[in-house]
Tab-separated table of C-alpha atoms and ligand atoms in Angstrom:
chain	number	residue	atom	x	y	z
A	222	MET	CA	3.453	25.813	-3.799
A	223	ASP	CA	1.714	27.826	-6.783
A	224	GLY	CA	-1.395	29.561	-6.768
A	225	THR	CA	-3.740	27.250	-8.149
A	226	THR	CA	-2.233	24.242	-5.317
A	227	ARG	CA	-2.654	26.495	-3.065
A	228	ARG	CA	-6.858	27.761	-3.856
A	229	LEU	CA	-7.465	23.820	-4.243
A	230	THR	CA	-5.819	22.854	-1.244
A	231	GLU	CA	-7.420	25.288	0.968
A	232	ARG	CA	-11.213	24.467	-0.905
A	233	VAL	CA	-10.318	20.693	-0.058
A	234	ARG	CA	-9.667	21.780	3.538
A	235	GLU	CA	-12.675	23.609	3.727
A	236	LEU	CA	-14.993	21.231	2.352
A	237	ALA	CA	-13.369	18.598	4.647
A	238	ARG	CA	-14.834	20.622	7.588
A	239	GLU	CA	-17.915	21.110	6.251
A	240	ARG	CA	-18.624	17.422	5.731
A	241	ASN	CA	-16.659	16.307	8.606
A	242	ALA	CA	-14.424	14.308	6.712
A	243	VAL	CA	-11.361	12.605	7.251
A	244	ILE	CA	-8.945	12.499	4.332
A	245	LEU	CA	-6.604	9.675	4.089
A	246	ALA	CA	-3.926	9.459	1.966
A	247	HIS	CA	-1.514	6.707	0.834
A	248	ASN	CA	2.288	7.510	0.651
A	249	TYR	CA	2.656	7.138	-2.959
A	250	GLN	CA	-0.062	9.666	-3.775
A	251	LEU	CA	1.073	13.090	-5.152
A	252	GLY	CA	2.832	15.350	-3.198
A	253	GLU	CA	0.266	18.137	-3.307
A	254	VAL	CA	-2.609	15.255	-2.626
A	255	GLN	CA	-0.704	14.108	0.420
A	256	ASP	CA	-0.147	17.784	2.014
A	257	ALA	CA	-3.726	18.590	1.527
A	258	ALA	CA	-4.489	15.254	3.483
A	259	ASP	CA	-4.913	14.571	7.260
A	260	PHE	CA	-3.035	11.518	7.779
A	261	VAL	CA	-0.466	10.003	5.273
A	262	GLY	CA	0.662	6.305	5.373
A	263	ASP	CA	1.362	2.842	4.534
A	264	SER	CA	-1.751	0.611	4.165
A	265	LEU	CA	-1.457	-0.962	7.430
A	266	ASP	CA	-1.170	2.928	9.217
A	267	LEU	CA	-4.492	3.861	6.973
A	268	ALA	CA	-6.659	0.472	7.624
A	269	GLN	CA	-5.595	1.240	11.480
A	270	GLN	CA	-6.390	5.104	11.107
A	271	ALA	CA	-9.696	4.311	9.378
A	272	ALA	CA	-10.944	1.655	11.796
A	273	LYS	CA	-10.326	4.384	14.888
A	274	THR	CA	-12.080	7.746	12.705
A	275	ASP	CA	-15.083	9.311	14.321
A	276	ALA	CA	-15.702	11.235	11.295
A	277	ASP	CA	-18.629	11.187	9.000
A	278	ALA	CA	-16.833	10.465	5.726
A	279	ILE	CA	-13.768	9.072	4.906
A	280	LEU	CA	-11.930	10.903	1.858
A	281	PHE	CA	-9.811	7.866	0.673
A	282	CYS	CA	-6.630	8.662	-1.760
A	283	GLY	CA	-5.238	5.640	-2.655
A	284	VAL	CA	-6.611	2.723	-4.558
A	285	HIS	CA	-9.677	0.542	-4.826
A	286	PHE	CA	-8.391	-2.208	-2.374
A	287	MET	CA	-7.503	0.526	0.582
A	288	ALA	CA	-10.837	2.270	0.032
A	289	GLU	CA	-12.662	-1.016	0.487
A	290	THR	CA	-10.703	-2.173	3.728
A	291	ALA	CA	-11.913	1.256	5.209
A	292	ALA	CA	-14.954	0.831	4.039
A	293	LEU	CA	-15.489	-3.050	5.631
A	294	LEU	CA	-14.091	-1.438	8.812
A	295	CYS	CA	-16.396	1.595	8.936
A	296	PRO	CA	-19.586	0.271	7.584
A	297	GLU	CA	-21.935	2.938	8.966
A	298	MET	CA	-19.496	5.764	7.325
A	299	THR	CA	-19.511	7.187	3.652
A	300	VAL	CA	-16.185	6.198	2.079
A	301	LEU	CA	-15.239	8.135	-0.918
A	302	MET	CA	-12.740	7.405	-3.513
A	303	PRO	CA	-11.562	10.646	-5.803
A	304	ASP	CA	-11.281	8.490	-8.660
A	305	ALA	CA	-12.678	5.057	-8.701
A	306	ASN	CA	-10.994	4.204	-11.504
A	307	ALA	CA	-7.806	3.817	-9.461
A	308	GLY	CA	-7.092	0.156	-8.983
A	309	CYS	CA	-4.386	-2.029	-8.168
A	310	PRO	CA	-3.626	-4.421	-11.166
A	311	MET	CA	-2.086	-7.276	-8.463
A	312	ALA	CA	-5.101	-7.247	-6.384
A	313	ASN	CA	-6.922	-7.978	-9.521
A	314	MET	CA	-4.914	-11.040	-10.610
A	315	ILE	CA	-6.231	-13.530	-8.267
A	316	SER	CA	-10.432	-13.941	-8.105
A	317	ALA	CA	-12.200	-15.835	-5.783
A	318	ARG	CA	-12.859	-18.681	-7.715
A	319	GLN	CA	-9.156	-18.939	-8.631
A	320	LEU	CA	-8.373	-18.900	-4.459
A	321	GLU	CA	-11.044	-21.391	-4.428
A	322	SER	CA	-9.108	-23.937	-6.782
A	323	VAL	CA	-6.019	-23.693	-5.224
A	324	LYS	CA	-7.993	-24.199	-1.773
A	325	ALA	CA	-9.084	-27.457	-3.372
A	326	GLU	CA	-6.158	-28.394	-3.788
A	327	HIS	CA	-4.761	-28.087	-0.309
A	328	PRO	CA	-7.580	-28.724	1.783
A	329	GLY	CA	-7.146	-27.722	5.629
A	330	ALA	CA	-4.194	-24.982	4.723
A	331	ILE	CA	-4.633	-21.598	6.171
A	332	VAL	CA	-5.149	-18.758	3.142
A	333	VAL	CA	-3.305	-15.303	3.859
A	334	CYS	CA	-3.988	-12.691	1.533
A	335	TYR	CA	-1.877	-9.955	0.905
A	336	VAL	CA	-4.187	-6.679	1.990
A	337	ASN	CA	-3.916	-5.825	-2.146
A	338	SER	CA	-6.700	-8.009	-2.682
A	339	THR	CA	-10.341	-7.780	-3.336
A	340	ALA	CA	-12.810	-7.941	-0.723
A	341	GLU	CA	-14.171	-11.096	-2.702
A	342	VAL	CA	-10.562	-12.538	-2.079
A	343	LYS	CA	-10.356	-11.529	1.427
A	344	ALA	CA	-13.639	-13.152	2.071
A	345	HIS	CA	-12.369	-16.344	0.872
A	346	SER	CA	-9.345	-16.287	3.180
A	347	ASP	CA	-8.296	-16.761	6.807
A	348	ILE	CA	-6.339	-13.985	7.720
A	349	CYS	CA	-4.937	-10.725	5.854
A	350	CYS	CA	-1.662	-9.059	5.907
A	351	THR	CA	0.267	-5.969	5.017
A	352	SER	CA	3.978	-5.757	3.871
A	353	ALA	CA	4.063	-4.247	7.406
A	354	ASN	CA	3.200	-7.479	9.336
A	355	SER	CA	3.159	-10.333	7.054
A	356	VAL	CA	5.984	-12.240	8.680
A	357	ARG	CA	4.351	-11.676	12.199
A	358	VAL	CA	0.916	-12.963	10.398
A	359	VAL	CA	2.749	-16.046	9.438
A	360	GLU	CA	4.656	-16.882	12.469
A	361	SER	CA	0.853	-16.849	14.016
A	362	ILE	CA	0.076	-19.600	12.196
A	363	PRO	CA	0.942	-23.208	13.966
A	364	ALA	CA	3.401	-24.437	12.437
A	365	ASP	CA	1.594	-28.018	11.522
A	366	LYS	CA	-0.516	-26.057	8.886
A	367	GLU	CA	0.062	-25.374	5.370
A	368	ILE	CA	-0.378	-21.621	4.073
A	369	ILE	CA	-1.525	-20.747	1.064
A	370	PHE	CA	0.030	-16.748	0.015
A	371	VAL	CA	-1.646	-14.840	-2.302
A	372	PRO	CA	-1.929	-12.837	-4.333
A	373	ASP	CA	2.258	-11.404	-4.454
A	374	ARG	CA	4.840	-13.626	-5.227
A	375	TYR	CA	7.613	-11.586	-4.034
A	376	LEU	CA	6.218	-10.561	-0.828
A	377	GLY	CA	5.037	-14.099	-0.428
A	378	ASP	CA	8.775	-15.468	-1.264
A	379	TYR	CA	10.654	-12.688	1.000
A	380	THR	CA	8.126	-13.604	4.038
A	381	ALA	CA	8.836	-17.536	3.636
A	382	ARG	CA	12.414	-16.514	3.767
A	383	GLN	CA	12.229	-14.198	6.983
A	384	THR	CA	9.907	-17.155	8.472
A	385	GLY	CA	11.229	-20.180	7.210
A	386	ARG	CA	7.827	-21.294	6.820
A	387	GLU	CA	7.203	-23.340	3.156
A	388	LEU	CA	4.534	-21.000	1.560
A	389	ILE	CA	2.002	-21.913	-1.180
A	390	LEU	CA	2.312	-18.977	-3.376
A	391	TRP	CA	0.190	-17.724	-6.127
A	392	GLN	CA	1.893	-15.798	-8.916
A	393	GLY	CA	0.651	-12.740	-8.644
A	394	TYR	CA	3.064	-9.390	-8.654
A	395	CYS	CA	3.223	-5.330	-8.968
A	396	PRO	CA	3.800	-4.390	-12.132
A	397	THR	CA	5.453	-1.129	-11.042
A	398	HIS	CA	8.209	-2.269	-8.553
A	399	HIS	CA	8.964	-5.341	-11.025
A	400	ARG	CA	10.187	-2.709	-13.135
A	401	ILE	CA	12.781	-1.927	-10.421
A	402	LEU	CA	15.764	-4.124	-11.938
A	403	PRO	CA	18.516	-5.603	-9.920
A	404	GLU	CA	20.921	-4.002	-12.944
A	405	ALA	CA	19.718	-0.458	-12.048
A	406	VAL	CA	20.342	-0.943	-8.315
A	407	GLN	CA	24.082	-2.203	-8.772
A	408	ARG	CA	24.590	0.743	-11.206
A	409	LEU	CA	23.463	3.038	-8.807
A	410	GLN	CA	25.372	1.576	-5.899
A	411	ALA	CA	28.646	1.875	-7.457
A	412	GLU	CA	27.867	5.762	-8.497
A	413	HIS	CA	26.721	6.147	-4.687
A	414	PRO	CA	29.221	3.480	-2.880
A	415	ALA	CA	27.876	5.491	0.514
A	416	ALA	CA	24.488	4.939	0.297
A	417	LYS	CA	22.196	2.654	1.830
A	418	THR	CA	19.678	0.485	-0.124
A	419	VAL	CA	16.164	0.512	0.986
A	420	VAL	CA	13.478	-1.725	-1.056
A	421	HIS	CA	9.514	-2.401	-0.770
A	422	PRO	CA	9.088	-6.250	-0.497
A	423	GLU	CA	7.322	-6.359	-3.378
A	424	CYS	CA	10.337	-5.957	-5.381
A	425	THR	CA	11.735	-9.248	-7.290
A	426	ALA	CA	14.111	-11.468	-5.137
A	427	GLU	CA	17.229	-10.802	-6.967
A	428	THR	CA	16.159	-6.485	-5.969
A	429	ILE	CA	15.630	-7.420	-2.561
A	430	SER	CA	19.118	-9.613	-2.176
A	431	LEU	CA	21.158	-6.103	-2.959
A	432	ALA	CA	19.627	-3.772	-0.312
A	433	ASP	CA	20.323	-3.529	3.498
A	434	ALA	CA	16.787	-3.141	4.224
A	435	VAL	CA	12.931	-4.349	3.082
A	436	ALA	CA	10.567	-2.703	4.981
A	437	SER	CA	6.835	-1.496	3.894
A	438	THR	CA	6.858	1.938	2.626
A	439	SER	CA	6.430	3.648	6.138
A	440	GLY	CA	8.688	1.053	7.047
A	441	ILE	CA	10.959	3.050	4.524
A	442	LEU	CA	10.367	6.240	6.268
A	443	ARG	CA	11.408	4.971	9.746
A	444	TYR	CA	14.661	3.542	8.691
A	445	CYS	CA	15.701	6.245	6.402
A	446	HIS	CA	15.028	8.429	9.451
A	447	GLU	CA	16.556	6.706	12.027
A	448	SER	CA	19.605	5.778	9.848
A	449	GLU	CA	22.742	7.535	10.427
A	450	ALA	CA	23.539	7.447	6.781
A	451	GLU	CA	22.962	10.840	5.041
A	452	GLN	CA	22.185	8.803	1.385
A	453	PHE	CA	19.770	6.342	0.688
A	454	ILE	CA	19.080	4.377	-2.740
A	455	VAL	CA	15.142	3.993	-2.285
A	456	GLY	CA	13.637	0.776	-4.379
A	457	THR	CA	9.703	1.475	-4.574
A	458	GLU	CA	7.183	3.555	-6.134
A	459	ILE	CA	8.439	7.346	-6.773
A	460	GLY	CA	5.877	8.857	-4.737
A	461	LEU	CA	7.582	8.041	-1.653
A	462	LEU	CA	10.068	10.538	-2.609
A	463	HIS	CA	8.054	13.489	-1.591
A	464	ARG	CA	7.723	12.513	2.001
A	465	LEU	CA	11.748	11.038	2.458
A	466	ARG	CA	12.920	14.623	0.958
A	467	LYS	CA	10.259	16.857	2.764
A	468	GLU	CA	10.936	14.552	6.341
A	469	ASN	CA	14.449	14.635	5.793
A	470	PRO	CA	16.260	18.070	4.480
A	471	GLY	CA	19.667	17.269	5.403
A	472	LYS	CA	19.736	13.904	3.243
A	473	ALA	CA	20.082	12.737	-0.467
A	474	PHE	CA	17.618	10.115	-2.013
A	475	TYR	CA	18.009	8.412	-5.092
A	476	GLY	CA	14.750	6.866	-7.066
A	477	ILE	CA	15.778	3.839	-8.799
A	478	THR	CA	14.116	4.382	-12.127
A	479	ARG	CA	11.380	6.543	-13.415
A	480	LEU	CA	9.464	3.612	-14.382
A	481	ALA	CA	8.470	2.732	-10.882
A	482	ASP	CA	5.235	5.409	-10.985
A	483	CYS	CA	2.074	3.479	-10.232
A	484	PRO	CA	-0.223	5.109	-12.617
A	485	ASN	CA	-3.491	3.781	-10.818
A	486	MET	CA	-1.913	5.633	-7.370
A	487	LYS	CA	-1.719	9.154	-9.394
A	488	LEU	CA	-5.289	9.217	-10.807
A	489	ASN	CA	-6.308	10.793	-7.533
A	490	THR	CA	-5.631	14.921	-8.303
A	491	LEU	CA	-6.432	17.929	-5.881
A	492	GLU	CA	-9.459	19.105	-8.558
A	493	LYS	CA	-10.937	15.214	-7.827
A	494	MET	CA	-10.714	15.563	-4.059
A	495	VAL	CA	-12.823	18.766	-4.784
A	496	TRP	CA	-14.970	17.022	-7.191
A	497	SER	CA	-15.578	14.013	-4.992
A	498	LEU	CA	-16.454	16.097	-1.553
A	499	GLU	CA	-18.629	18.485	-3.268
A	500	ASP	CA	-20.795	16.001	-5.018
A	501	MET	CA	-19.816	13.192	-2.025
A	502	ALA	CA	-18.899	10.835	-4.928
A	503	THR	CA	-17.846	7.966	-5.554
A	504	VAL	CA	-18.764	6.264	-2.768
A	505	VAL	CA	-17.048	3.001	-2.033
A	506	ARG	CA	-19.514	-0.038	-0.882
A	507	VAL	CA	-19.135	-3.883	-0.329
A	508	PRO	CA	-21.397	-6.160	-1.433
A	509	GLU	CA	-23.006	-7.093	1.828
A	510	GLY	CA	-22.834	-10.972	0.791
A	511	ILE	CA	-18.937	-10.851	1.236
A	512	ALA	CA	-18.375	-8.099	3.944
A	513	ALA	CA	-18.794	-9.652	7.132
A	514	ALA	CA	-16.406	-12.818	5.762
A	515	ALA	CA	-14.218	-10.325	4.489
A	516	ARG	CA	-14.407	-8.074	7.351
A	517	ALA	CA	-13.032	-10.717	9.966
A	518	THR	CA	-10.353	-11.401	7.634
A	519	ILE	CA	-9.132	-7.777	8.240
A	520	GLU	CA	-9.853	-7.841	12.029
A	521	ARG	CA	-7.669	-10.880	12.672
A	522	MET	CA	-5.017	-9.296	11.204
A	523	LEU	CA	-5.564	-6.091	13.109
A	524	ALA	CA	-5.990	-8.089	16.920
A	525	LEU	CA	-2.299	-9.348	16.251
B	222	13P	P1	2.699	-0.295	1.912
B	222	13P	O1	1.676	-1.121	2.262
B	222	13P	O2	3.818	-0.710	2.384
B	222	13P	O3	2.328	0.965	1.755
B	222	13P	O4	2.367	-0.763	0.255
B	222	13P	C1	1.415	-0.772	-0.561
B	222	13P	C2	1.520	-0.781	-2.089
B	222	13P	O5	0.617	-0.651	-2.717
B	222	13P	C3	3.034	-1.184	-2.087
B	222	13P	O6	3.261	-1.405	-3.657
B	223	SF4	FE1	-0.756	-1.846	-6.933
B	223	SF4	FE2	1.794	-1.948	-7.364
B	223	SF4	FE3	0.213	0.640	-7.950
B	223	SF4	FE4	1.095	-0.350	-4.932
B	223	SF4	S1	2.137	0.160	-6.426
B	223	SF4	S2	-1.193	-0.085	-5.659
B	223	SF4	S3	1.049	-2.680	-5.636
B	223	SF4	S4	0.229	-1.161	-8.642
């Protein structure tokens, strides 16, 4: 760690103490942002962590829908984002109006929304899921019910195959995971025949079909930690390599492409964390008209 990084990290920690703020960071954040946080995890871990914190404020280092989920679960708390422009393009691939038009075509269907969605879409859905529990969520729905799954077509398709349920899929996708091409996976597999391949379910079906394991970001960490293998080809956003390498110093990890770098996740920096805690900005707020319904959709998932 260089001198500037150390000084900024110390300042972040000092401000977090003064503000009684807990710092939550997603597994894709810059390494130095993760290292300055109190807790690093996947979307489900972070929602669970937010739900049980007793701090006065949360500094959420991730993308907007994650901070919004924390704000919904902790309405009395100040939820801050270091950079409010950090959005998730996939979450913006469906609007509440578009969801309502699919619902009108399938009256009586249950709507499962991936947590990578806006609070407004959550308010128009029945139950939320993350990449860690989509199978469990779909399995909890009675077999005679039709299911609409939004917005990720690839997580939806993977979940349909795992559960044997037919899902009505919205055609959204993650532009970052879309860049993890099957040809690139095969090239690395030929170069490292002893390596296990583990990918995120936001990858395309073709890329998923080449993997030994499919898991959420924290699931990938667990898989690589517990596996006896010593080399891993990792099909997800490259920010995860920081924790994989830090927590498994004896193992080798191969990212598939440098293009799998989510520009939104990387908008958060140590400097912005300092400014955010100094100014107590930017506060994430969910409009009152949709908050109760969106919260209920998330709480149905957490109750499972
Ligand atoms: P996880 O919930 O697996 O951390 O994934 C979140 C995400 O945005 C993946 O692109
Ligand atoms: Fe959204 Fe993809 Fe970035 Fe995750 S990696 S936040 S799904 S754009």
